Amino acid sequence: MQHIFCDNMLNIMKRYFNEINFKKIVDSGQCFRAQTLSCGANRDNINETFRFISQDKILDIKQGEEISDPFWCNYFDFDKDYGIDFQGDFAKNDFINQVAEYSKGIRILKQDPFETLISFIISQRRSIPAIKTCVERICKRCGVEKQGMYLFPTPEDLVNADISDCGLGYRHDYVKNAAKLVAYGDINLEAFRKLSTQDLMYELTSIRGVGEKVANCVALFAYSRYECAPIDTWMKRAINTYFGGKNPFVGENAGIAQQYVFYYMINHKNI
DNA sequence: TCCCAGGCGATCT
DNA sequence: AGATCGCATGGG
């Protein structure tokens, strides 16, 4: 079976999935505005607060705290059983074990489609810190202020604002064009939810500045298409280093396996 | 300073 | 259909 790698990795990981790890999610590269709020010296970081922003909601939460708000339960994908009991032989793989241990607690978020689309258009050929800087700039430029934070702009906000000095580079026109498509109703990101993954990918890649990789990110991180596995420079490196150049990230949970490997890779840059 | 970053579109073979 | 190239900017 082609997707045996992904199934095996989830099989390993199910042992660990009794707790979400907010810190890892903040640093996982799937969202760009979540923060770890610094909170004085504590060597165990036991009092760290994590701040998530989605649509017009802000959540401050500490590790171990319960979430009851249905909005955030949905955001953190509580309904998805990451401990799926896959069948098939278990091929012991040292790399899979390392990744599962290292990345345990990350979940695939259900983010706002417009924010995800714009953010990942901006993401191309940028480092994660640089993406965060750009996204924060456009929020501050034209997003609504709330509790000292700035919400991600609506399509209309983005169309009407001058964001030419937000450091977007050649992606500026891509962002403006995508915002116009949504603001003018030429595409309906909510209606995309009921498309097949194949049709969703077709619609997303028809937007200028959206290729296979960015479309996969939007499909996975906004529309929960777990079979979509974005392959960027880090994932290419992983494939070449650990899988002999053959992409193992295929199958119905490929995107989840991909995200765990991605998190491992960006935190092991010396390899 | 130099290299590279969650790539894409245009333009070739 | 595959391979190559230019692209704007910021972080390490």
PDB file of C-alpha atoms (C1' of nucleotides) in Angstrom:
ATOM      1  CA  MET A   1       0.000   0.000   0.000  1.00  0.00           C
ATOM      2  CA  GLN A   2       1.336   3.396  -1.000  1.00  0.00           C
ATOM      3  CA  HIS A   3       0.051   5.187   2.083  1.00  0.00           C
ATOM      4  CA  ILE A   4       1.398   2.692   4.605  1.00  0.00           C
ATOM      5  CA  PHE A   5       3.865   5.270   5.936  1.00  0.00           C
ATOM      6  CA  CYS A   6       1.177   7.756   6.915  1.00  0.00           C
ATOM      7  CA  ASP A   7      -1.025   5.092   8.486  1.00  0.00           C
ATOM      8  CA  ASN A   8       1.886   3.691  10.429  1.00  0.00           C
ATOM      9  CA  MET A   9       2.851   7.081  11.738  1.00  0.00           C
ATOM     10  CA  LEU A  10      -0.663   7.753  13.019  1.00  0.00           C
ATOM     11  CA  ASN A  11      -0.644   4.288  14.521  1.00  0.00           C
ATOM     12  CA  ILE A  12       2.414   5.234  16.511  1.00  0.00           C
ATOM     13  CA  MET A  13       1.035   8.616  17.392  1.00  0.00           C
ATOM     14  CA  LYS A  14      -2.275   7.422  18.756  1.00  0.00           C
ATOM     15  CA  ARG A  15      -0.444   6.481  21.942  1.00  0.00           C
ATOM     16  CA  TYR A  16       0.192  10.163  22.537  1.00  0.00           C
ATOM     17  CA  PHE A  17      -3.030  11.808  21.550  1.00  0.00           C
ATOM     18  CA  ASN A  18      -4.618  12.356  24.908  1.00  0.00           C
ATOM     19  CA  GLU A  19      -3.511  15.983  24.962  1.00  0.00           C
ATOM     20  CA  ILE A  20      -3.265  18.905  22.580  1.00  0.00           C
ATOM     21  CA  ASN A  21       0.001  20.843  22.731  1.00  0.00           C
ATOM     22  CA  PHE A  22      -0.767  24.520  22.196  1.00  0.00           C
ATOM     23  CA  LYS A  23       2.856  25.610  22.076  1.00  0.00           C
ATOM     24  CA  LYS A  24       3.656  23.252  19.241  1.00  0.00           C
ATOM     25  CA  ILE A  25       0.570  24.375  17.349  1.00  0.00           C
ATOM     26  CA  VAL A  26       1.626  28.018  17.724  1.00  0.00           C
ATOM     27  CA  ASP A  27       5.024  27.130  16.234  1.00  0.00           C
ATOM     28  CA  SER A  28       3.780  24.613  13.669  1.00  0.00           C
ATOM     29  CA  GLY A  29       3.711  26.931  10.660  1.00  0.00           C
ATOM     30  CA  GLN A  30       0.044  26.326   9.820  1.00  0.00           C
ATOM     31  CA  CYS A  31      -1.117  29.561  11.487  1.00  0.00           C
ATOM     32  CA  PHE A  32       0.810  32.823  11.534  1.00  0.00           C
ATOM     33  CA  ARG A  33      -0.815  35.021  14.182  1.00  0.00           C
ATOM     34  CA  ALA A  34      -0.996  32.712  17.186  1.00  0.00           C
ATOM     35  CA  GLN A  35       1.436  33.690  19.918  1.00  0.00           C
ATOM     36  CA  THR A  36       3.108  32.423  23.043  1.00  0.00           C
ATOM     37  CA  LEU A  37       2.770  35.264  25.543  1.00  0.00           C
ATOM     38  CA  SER A  38       5.863  35.689  27.656  1.00  0.00           C
ATOM     39  CA  CYS A  39       5.158  35.601  31.346  1.00  0.00           C
ATOM     40  CA  GLY A  40       8.194  35.980  33.527  1.00  0.00           C
ATOM     41  CA  ALA A  41      10.861  33.476  34.419  1.00  0.00           C
ATOM     42  CA  ASN A  42       9.727  29.936  34.881  1.00  0.00           C
ATOM     43  CA  ARG A  43      12.031  27.211  33.728  1.00  0.00           C
ATOM     44  CA  ASP A  44       9.166  24.816  33.078  1.00  0.00           C
ATOM     45  CA  ASN A  45       7.137  27.427  31.206  1.00  0.00           C
ATOM     46  CA  ILE A  46       4.200  26.197  33.223  1.00  0.00           C
ATOM     47  CA  ASN A  47       2.513  29.573  33.184  1.00  0.00           C
ATOM     48  CA  GLU A  48       2.839  30.336  29.505  1.00  0.00           C
ATOM     49  CA  THR A  49      -0.319  31.645  27.904  1.00  0.00           C
ATOM     50  CA  PHE A  50      -1.103  30.947  24.262  1.00  0.00           C
ATOM     51  CA  ARG A  51      -3.161  33.352  22.212  1.00  0.00           C
ATOM     52  CA  PHE A  52      -5.103  32.240  19.157  1.00  0.00           C
ATOM     53  CA  ILE A  53      -7.029  34.552  16.838  1.00  0.00           C
ATOM     54  CA  SER A  54      -9.611  33.382  14.337  1.00  0.00           C
ATOM     55  CA  GLN A  55     -12.266  35.453  12.606  1.00  0.00           C
ATOM     56  CA  ASP A  56     -13.414  37.935  15.310  1.00  0.00           C
ATOM     57  CA  LYS A  57     -12.509  35.750  18.280  1.00  0.00           C
ATOM     58  CA  ILE A  58      -9.488  35.792  20.543  1.00  0.00           C
ATOM     59  CA  LEU A  59      -8.605  32.891  22.852  1.00  0.00           C
ATOM     60  CA  ASP A  60      -6.069  33.071  25.678  1.00  0.00           C
ATOM     61  CA  ILE A  61      -5.390  29.639  27.093  1.00  0.00           C
ATOM     62  CA  LYS A  62      -2.797  27.772  29.111  1.00  0.00           C
ATOM     63  CA  GLN A  63      -1.636  24.238  28.579  1.00  0.00           C
ATOM     64  CA  GLY A  64      -3.966  21.784  30.289  1.00  0.00           C
ATOM     65  CA  GLU A  65      -6.966  24.090  30.418  1.00  0.00           C
ATOM     66  CA  GLU A  66     -10.265  22.772  29.133  1.00  0.00           C
ATOM     67  CA  ILE A  67     -11.986  24.271  26.116  1.00  0.00           C
ATOM     68  CA  SER A  68     -15.772  24.315  26.132  1.00  0.00           C
ATOM     69  CA  ASP A  69     -16.530  27.023  23.535  1.00  0.00           C
ATOM     70  CA  PRO A  70     -17.848  25.163  20.467  1.00  0.00           C
ATOM     71  CA  PHE A  71     -16.091  27.602  18.157  1.00  0.00           C
ATOM     72  CA  TRP A  72     -12.669  26.733  19.535  1.00  0.00           C
ATOM     73  CA  CYS A  73     -13.475  23.036  19.872  1.00  0.00           C
ATOM     74  CA  ASN A  74     -14.110  23.096  16.159  1.00  0.00           C
ATOM     75  CA  TYR A  75     -11.000  25.205  15.494  1.00  0.00           C
ATOM     76  CA  PHE A  76      -8.776  22.682  17.258  1.00  0.00           C
ATOM     77  CA  ASP A  77     -10.472  19.823  15.456  1.00  0.00           C
ATOM     78  CA  PHE A  78     -11.769  18.100  18.585  1.00  0.00           C
ATOM     79  CA  ASP A  79     -14.117  15.905  16.585  1.00  0.00           C
ATOM     80  CA  LYS A  80     -11.303  14.296  14.623  1.00  0.00           C
ATOM     81  CA  ASP A  81      -9.957  11.102  16.102  1.00  0.00           C
ATOM     82  CA  TYR A  82      -6.225  11.341  15.536  1.00  0.00           C
ATOM     83  CA  GLY A  83      -5.875   7.884  17.026  1.00  0.00           C
ATOM     84  CA  ILE A  84      -7.435   6.063  14.122  1.00  0.00           C
ATOM     85  CA  ASP A  85      -6.825   2.373  14.411  1.00  0.00           C
ATOM     86  CA  PHE A  86      -5.305   1.560  11.088  1.00  0.00           C
ATOM     87  CA  GLN A  87      -4.919  -1.955   9.892  1.00  0.00           C
ATOM     88  CA  GLY A  88      -1.976  -3.502   8.206  1.00  0.00           C
ATOM     89  CA  ASP A  89       1.502  -4.471   9.144  1.00  0.00           C
ATOM     90  CA  PHE A  90       3.478  -2.246  11.385  1.00  0.00           C
ATOM     91  CA  ALA A  91       6.840  -1.566   9.837  1.00  0.00           C
ATOM     92  CA  LYS A  92       9.071  -0.211  12.558  1.00  0.00           C
ATOM     93  CA  ASN A  93      10.761   2.924  11.346  1.00  0.00           C
ATOM     94  CA  ASP A  94      13.113   4.939  13.511  1.00  0.00           C
ATOM     95  CA  PHE A  95      12.342   8.178  11.723  1.00  0.00           C
ATOM     96  CA  ILE A  96       8.586   7.750  12.141  1.00  0.00           C
ATOM     97  CA  ASN A  97       9.064   7.067  15.827  1.00  0.00           C
ATOM     98  CA  GLN A  98      11.219  10.153  16.256  1.00  0.00           C
ATOM     99  CA  VAL A  99       8.730  12.360  14.435  1.00  0.00           C
ATOM    100  CA  ALA A 100       5.743  10.988  16.321  1.00  0.00           C
ATOM    101  CA  GLU A 101       7.427  11.596  19.647  1.00  0.00           C
ATOM    102  CA  TYR A 102       8.714  15.024  18.683  1.00  0.00           C
ATOM    103  CA  SER A 103       5.493  16.370  17.148  1.00  0.00           C
ATOM    104  CA  LYS A 104       2.881  14.763  19.370  1.00  0.00           C
ATOM    105  CA  GLY A 105       0.086  17.135  20.335  1.00  0.00           C
ATOM    106  CA  ILE A 106      -0.159  19.033  17.047  1.00  0.00           C
ATOM    107  CA  ARG A 107      -3.559  19.075  15.396  1.00  0.00           C
ATOM    108  CA  ILE A 108      -4.728  20.272  12.008  1.00  0.00           C
ATOM    109  CA  LEU A 109      -6.601  23.515  12.663  1.00  0.00           C
ATOM    110  CA  LYS A 110      -9.830  24.538  10.996  1.00  0.00           C
ATOM    111  CA  GLN A 111      -8.873  28.070  10.076  1.00  0.00           C
ATOM    112  CA  ASP A 112     -10.805  30.782   8.300  1.00  0.00           C
ATOM    113  CA  PRO A 113     -10.585  30.115   4.533  1.00  0.00           C
ATOM    114  CA  PHE A 114      -9.966  33.736   3.498  1.00  0.00           C
ATOM    115  CA  GLU A 115      -7.230  34.323   6.052  1.00  0.00           C
ATOM    116  CA  THR A 116      -5.649  30.991   5.133  1.00  0.00           C
ATOM    117  CA  LEU A 117      -5.789  31.739   1.418  1.00  0.00           C
ATOM    118  CA  ILE A 118      -4.219  35.189   1.740  1.00  0.00           C
ATOM    119  CA  SER A 119      -1.638  34.064   4.310  1.00  0.00           C
ATOM    120  CA  PHE A 120      -0.385  31.197   2.180  1.00  0.00           C
ATOM    121  CA  ILE A 121      -0.276  33.327  -0.964  1.00  0.00           C
ATOM    122  CA  ILE A 122       2.047  35.562   1.041  1.00  0.00           C
ATOM    123  CA  SER A 123       3.981  32.524   2.279  1.00  0.00           C
ATOM    124  CA  GLN A 124       5.637  31.640  -1.003  1.00  0.00           C
ATOM    125  CA  ARG A 125       9.420  32.081  -0.957  1.00  0.00           C
ATOM    126  CA  ARG A 126       9.308  33.527   2.577  1.00  0.00           C
ATOM    127  CA  SER A 127      10.470  32.246   5.934  1.00  0.00           C
ATOM    128  CA  ILE A 128       7.851  31.720   8.646  1.00  0.00           C
ATOM    129  CA  PRO A 129       9.021  34.775  10.684  1.00  0.00           C
ATOM    130  CA  ALA A 130       8.841  36.921   7.547  1.00  0.00           C
ATOM    131  CA  ILE A 131       5.326  35.661   6.792  1.00  0.00           C
ATOM    132  CA  LYS A 132       4.229  36.554  10.306  1.00  0.00           C
ATOM    133  CA  THR A 133       5.630  40.059   9.878  1.00  0.00           C
ATOM    134  CA  CYS A 134       3.748  40.612   6.611  1.00  0.00           C
ATOM    135  CA  VAL A 135       0.453  39.202   7.887  1.00  0.00           C
ATOM    136  CA  GLU A 136       0.678  41.310  11.030  1.00  0.00           C
ATOM    137  CA  ARG A 137       1.297  44.418   8.922  1.00  0.00           C
ATOM    138  CA  ILE A 138      -1.814  43.966   6.808  1.00  0.00           C
ATOM    139  CA  CYS A 139      -3.902  43.219   9.918  1.00  0.00           C
ATOM    140  CA  LYS A 140      -2.687  46.415  11.514  1.00  0.00           C
ATOM    141  CA  ARG A 141      -3.211  48.317   8.272  1.00  0.00           C
ATOM    142  CA  CYS A 142      -6.831  47.380   7.637  1.00  0.00           C
ATOM    143  CA  GLY A 143      -8.102  44.914  10.239  1.00  0.00           C
ATOM    144  CA  VAL A 144     -10.627  45.823  12.931  1.00  0.00           C
ATOM    145  CA  GLU A 145      -9.097  46.483  16.339  1.00  0.00           C
ATOM    146  CA  LYS A 146     -10.204  44.296  19.220  1.00  0.00           C
ATOM    147  CA  GLN A 147      -8.682  44.145  22.700  1.00  0.00           C
ATOM    148  CA  GLY A 148      -5.533  45.770  21.450  1.00  0.00           C
ATOM    149  CA  MET A 149      -5.229  43.201  18.673  1.00  0.00           C
ATOM    150  CA  TYR A 150      -6.101  43.546  15.017  1.00  0.00           C
ATOM    151  CA  LEU A 151      -8.415  41.021  13.395  1.00  0.00           C
ATOM    152  CA  PHE A 152      -7.568  39.670   9.976  1.00  0.00           C
ATOM    153  CA  PRO A 153      -9.103  42.028   7.414  1.00  0.00           C
ATOM    154  CA  THR A 154     -12.284  41.166   5.576  1.00  0.00           C
ATOM    155  CA  PRO A 155     -12.011  40.877   1.780  1.00  0.00           C
ATOM    156  CA  GLU A 156     -13.587  44.330   1.482  1.00  0.00           C
ATOM    157  CA  ASP A 157     -11.114  45.806   3.974  1.00  0.00           C
ATOM    158  CA  LEU A 158      -8.241  44.373   1.978  1.00  0.00           C
ATOM    159  CA  VAL A 159      -9.581  45.579  -1.378  1.00  0.00           C
ATOM    160  CA  ASN A 160     -10.038  49.127  -0.105  1.00  0.00           C
ATOM    161  CA  ALA A 161      -6.737  49.465   1.733  1.00  0.00           C
ATOM    162  CA  ASP A 162      -3.353  50.519   0.409  1.00  0.00           C
ATOM    163  CA  ILE A 163      -1.067  47.673   1.383  1.00  0.00           C
ATOM    164  CA  SER A 164       1.712  48.533  -1.029  1.00  0.00           C
ATOM    165  CA  ASP A 165       4.120  49.235   1.831  1.00  0.00           C
ATOM    166  CA  CYS A 166       3.451  46.036   3.760  1.00  0.00           C
ATOM    167  CA  GLY A 167       6.415  44.202   2.275  1.00  0.00           C
ATOM    168  CA  LEU A 168       4.476  41.782   0.109  1.00  0.00           C
ATOM    169  CA  GLY A 169       6.844  42.168  -2.826  1.00  0.00           C
ATOM    170  CA  TYR A 170       5.683  40.551  -6.045  1.00  0.00           C
ATOM    171  CA  ARG A 171       2.854  38.849  -4.101  1.00  0.00           C
ATOM    172  CA  HIS A 172       1.050  42.186  -3.670  1.00  0.00           C
ATOM    173  CA  ASP A 173      -0.992  41.875  -6.831  1.00  0.00           C
ATOM    174  CA  TYR A 174      -1.815  38.233  -6.102  1.00  0.00           C
ATOM    175  CA  VAL A 175      -3.230  39.239  -2.718  1.00  0.00           C
ATOM    176  CA  LYS A 176      -5.200  42.172  -4.112  1.00  0.00           C
ATOM    177  CA  ASN A 177      -6.619  40.042  -6.921  1.00  0.00           C
ATOM    178  CA  ALA A 178      -7.651  37.219  -4.585  1.00  0.00           C
ATOM    179  CA  ALA A 179      -9.311  39.681  -2.198  1.00  0.00           C
ATOM    180  CA  LYS A 180     -11.251  41.198  -5.109  1.00  0.00           C
ATOM    181  CA  LEU A 181     -12.441  37.791  -6.296  1.00  0.00           C
ATOM    182  CA  VAL A 182     -13.895  37.117  -2.849  1.00  0.00           C
ATOM    183  CA  ALA A 183     -15.170  40.646  -2.171  1.00  0.00           C
ATOM    184  CA  TYR A 184     -16.955  40.872  -5.533  1.00  0.00           C
ATOM    185  CA  GLY A 185     -18.465  37.407  -5.174  1.00  0.00           C
ATOM    186  CA  ASP A 186     -16.609  35.877  -8.102  1.00  0.00           C
ATOM    187  CA  ILE A 187     -15.601  33.047  -5.793  1.00  0.00           C
ATOM    188  CA  ASN A 188     -17.400  31.857  -2.658  1.00  0.00           C
ATOM    189  CA  LEU A 189     -15.009  30.362  -0.131  1.00  0.00           C
ATOM    190  CA  GLU A 190     -17.876  29.082   2.043  1.00  0.00           C
ATOM    191  CA  ALA A 191     -19.391  27.272  -0.910  1.00  0.00           C
ATOM    192  CA  PHE A 192     -16.002  25.625  -1.478  1.00  0.00           C
ATOM    193  CA  ARG A 193     -16.633  23.551   1.662  1.00  0.00           C
ATOM    194  CA  LYS A 194     -18.975  21.210  -0.150  1.00  0.00           C
ATOM    195  CA  LEU A 195     -16.716  20.627  -3.143  1.00  0.00           C
ATOM    196  CA  SER A 196     -14.854  17.396  -3.642  1.00  0.00           C
ATOM    197  CA  THR A 197     -11.173  17.742  -2.878  1.00  0.00           C
ATOM    198  CA  GLN A 198     -10.374  17.466  -6.566  1.00  0.00           C
ATOM    199  CA  ASP A 199     -12.796  20.275  -7.433  1.00  0.00           C
ATOM    200  CA  LEU A 200     -11.566  22.328  -4.482  1.00  0.00           C
ATOM    201  CA  MET A 201      -7.982  22.027  -5.720  1.00  0.00           C
ATOM    202  CA  TYR A 202      -9.077  23.039  -9.207  1.00  0.00           C
ATOM    203  CA  GLU A 203     -10.879  26.120  -7.923  1.00  0.00           C
ATOM    204  CA  LEU A 204      -8.030  27.167  -5.632  1.00  0.00           C
ATOM    205  CA  THR A 205      -5.290  26.729  -8.231  1.00  0.00           C
ATOM    206  CA  SER A 206      -7.303  28.834 -10.680  1.00  0.00           C
ATOM    207  CA  ILE A 207      -6.587  31.847  -8.441  1.00  0.00           C
ATOM    208  CA  ARG A 208      -3.499  33.752  -9.537  1.00  0.00           C
ATOM    209  CA  GLY A 209      -0.598  33.163  -7.196  1.00  0.00           C
ATOM    210  CA  VAL A 210      -2.043  29.871  -5.966  1.00  0.00           C
ATOM    211  CA  GLY A 211      -0.240  26.772  -7.183  1.00  0.00           C
ATOM    212  CA  GLU A 212      -0.300  23.167  -6.014  1.00  0.00           C
ATOM    213  CA  LYS A 213       1.556  23.822  -2.786  1.00  0.00           C
ATOM    214  CA  VAL A 214      -0.456  26.814  -1.572  1.00  0.00           C
ATOM    215  CA  ALA A 215      -3.721  25.131  -2.636  1.00  0.00           C
ATOM    216  CA  ASN A 216      -2.773  22.081  -0.591  1.00  0.00           C
ATOM    217  CA  CYS A 217      -2.120  24.300   2.437  1.00  0.00           C
ATOM    218  CA  VAL A 218      -5.527  25.961   2.127  1.00  0.00           C
ATOM    219  CA  ALA A 219      -7.263  22.639   1.531  1.00  0.00           C
ATOM    220  CA  LEU A 220      -5.605  21.141   4.612  1.00  0.00           C
ATOM    221  CA  PHE A 221      -5.512  24.050   7.069  1.00  0.00           C
ATOM    222  CA  ALA A 222      -8.867  25.667   6.243  1.00  0.00           C
ATOM    223  CA  TYR A 223     -10.958  22.869   4.731  1.00  0.00           C
ATOM    224  CA  SER A 224      -9.605  19.911   6.716  1.00  0.00           C
ATOM    225  CA  ARG A 225      -8.751  17.866   3.629  1.00  0.00           C
ATOM    226  CA  TYR A 226      -6.457  15.499   5.475  1.00  0.00           C
ATOM    227  CA  GLU A 227      -5.370  13.789   2.284  1.00  0.00           C
ATOM    228  CA  CYS A 228      -3.741  17.005   1.013  1.00  0.00           C
ATOM    229  CA  ALA A 229      -0.016  17.083   1.788  1.00  0.00           C
ATOM    230  CA  PRO A 230       1.755  20.348   0.872  1.00  0.00           C
ATOM    231  CA  ILE A 231       5.307  19.672  -0.301  1.00  0.00           C
ATOM    232  CA  ASP A 232       7.603  22.663   0.241  1.00  0.00           C
ATOM    233  CA  THR A 233      11.376  22.942   0.452  1.00  0.00           C
ATOM    234  CA  TRP A 234      11.410  21.409   3.955  1.00  0.00           C
ATOM    235  CA  MET A 235       9.313  18.457   2.896  1.00  0.00           C
ATOM    236  CA  LYS A 236      11.451  17.928  -0.200  1.00  0.00           C
ATOM    237  CA  ARG A 237      14.446  17.825   2.084  1.00  0.00           C
ATOM    238  CA  ALA A 238      12.739  15.234   4.295  1.00  0.00           C
ATOM    239  CA  ILE A 239      11.767  13.143   1.289  1.00  0.00           C
ATOM    240  CA  ASN A 240      15.307  13.189  -0.058  1.00  0.00           C
ATOM    241  CA  THR A 241      16.931  12.556   3.324  1.00  0.00           C
ATOM    242  CA  TYR A 242      14.653   9.894   4.761  1.00  0.00           C
ATOM    243  CA  PHE A 243      12.702   8.374   1.875  1.00  0.00           C
ATOM    244  CA  GLY A 244      15.137   8.054  -0.980  1.00  0.00           C
ATOM    245  CA  GLY A 245      13.482  10.796  -2.986  1.00  0.00           C
ATOM    246  CA  LYS A 246      10.152   8.965  -3.180  1.00  0.00           C
ATOM    247  CA  ASN A 247       7.223  10.889  -1.723  1.00  0.00           C
ATOM    248  CA  PRO A 248       5.468   8.751   0.908  1.00  0.00           C
ATOM    249  CA  PHE A 249       2.898  11.438   1.763  1.00  0.00           C
ATOM    250  CA  VAL A 250      -0.099   9.976  -0.041  1.00  0.00           C
ATOM    251  CA  GLY A 251      -3.355   8.536   1.208  1.00  0.00           C
ATOM    252  CA  GLU A 252      -6.277   9.695   3.299  1.00  0.00           C
ATOM    253  CA  ASN A 253      -4.183  11.044   6.195  1.00  0.00           C
ATOM    254  CA  ALA A 254      -1.144  12.213   4.267  1.00  0.00           C
ATOM    255  CA  GLY A 255      -1.623  15.820   5.330  1.00  0.00           C
ATOM    256  CA  ILE A 256      -1.464  14.970   9.006  1.00  0.00           C
ATOM    257  CA  ALA A 257       1.706  12.932   8.583  1.00  0.00           C
ATOM    258  CA  GLN A 258       3.120  15.759   6.494  1.00  0.00           C
ATOM    259  CA  GLN A 259       2.469  18.337   9.212  1.00  0.00           C
ATOM    260  CA  TYR A 260       4.255  16.236  11.825  1.00  0.00           C
ATOM    261  CA  VAL A 261       7.272  15.762   9.607  1.00  0.00           C
ATOM    262  CA  PHE A 262       7.266  19.451   8.684  1.00  0.00           C
ATOM    263  CA  TYR A 263       7.327  20.475  12.345  1.00  0.00           C
ATOM    264  CA  TYR A 264      10.169  18.058  12.975  1.00  0.00           C
ATOM    265  CA  MET A 265      12.153  19.364  10.006  1.00  0.00           C
ATOM    266  CA  ILE A 266      11.902  23.093  10.782  1.00  0.00           C
ATOM    267  CA  ASN A 267      13.190  22.334  14.274  1.00  0.00           C
ATOM    268  CA  HIS A 268      16.096  20.186  13.096  1.00  0.00           C
ATOM    269  CA  LYS A 269      17.679  22.532  10.579  1.00  0.00           C
ATOM    270  CA  ASN A 270      21.165  21.240  11.143  1.00  0.00           C
ATOM    271  CA  ILE A 271      20.389  17.823   9.683  1.00  0.00           C
TER     272      ILE A 271
ATOM    273  C1'  DT B   1      27.338  40.260   3.368  1.00  0.00           C
ATOM    274  C1'  DC B   2      25.363  36.277   1.701  1.00  0.00           C
ATOM    275  C1'  DC B   3      22.026  32.715   1.521  1.00  0.00           C
ATOM    276  C1'  DC B   4      17.565  31.087   1.688  1.00  0.00           C
ATOM    277  C1'  DA B   5      12.654  31.030   2.670  1.00  0.00           C
ATOM    278  C1'  DG B   6       5.744  26.480   3.729  1.00  0.00           C
ATOM    279  C1'  DG B   7       6.467  28.729  -4.881  1.00  0.00           C
ATOM    280  C1'  DC B   8       4.456  30.579  -8.827  1.00  0.00           C
ATOM    281  C1'  DG B   9       3.891  31.942 -13.682  1.00  0.00           C
ATOM    282  C1'  DA B  10       6.027  32.422 -17.974  1.00  0.00           C
ATOM    283  C1'  DT B  11       8.768  30.463 -21.217  1.00  0.00           C
ATOM    284  C1'  DC B  12      11.465  27.314 -23.125  1.00  0.00           C
ATOM    285  C1'  DT B  13      12.231  22.232 -24.992  1.00  0.00           C
TER     286       DT B  13
ATOM    287  C1'  DA C   1       4.808  17.207 -19.767  1.00  0.00           C
ATOM    288  C1'  DG C   2       8.967  18.364 -17.769  1.00  0.00           C
ATOM    289  C1'  DA C   3      12.949  21.728 -16.967  1.00  0.00           C
ATOM    290  C1'  DT C   4      14.546  26.483 -16.151  1.00  0.00           C
ATOM    291  C1'  DC C   5      14.355  31.176 -14.701  1.00  0.00           C
ATOM    292  C1'  DG C   6      13.064  35.674 -12.611  1.00  0.00           C
ATOM    293  C1'  DC C   7      10.873  37.388  -8.908  1.00  0.00           C
ATOM    294  C1'  DA C   8      10.775  41.262  -4.018  1.00  0.00           C
ATOM    295  C1'  DT C   9      11.705  41.180   0.626  1.00  0.00           C
ATOM    296  C1'  DG C  10      13.268  40.045   5.233  1.00  0.00           C
ATOM    297  C1'  DG C  11      15.511  36.980   8.739  1.00  0.00           C
ATOM    298  C1'  DG C  12      19.431  34.487  10.395  1.00  0.00           C
TER     299       DG C  12
END
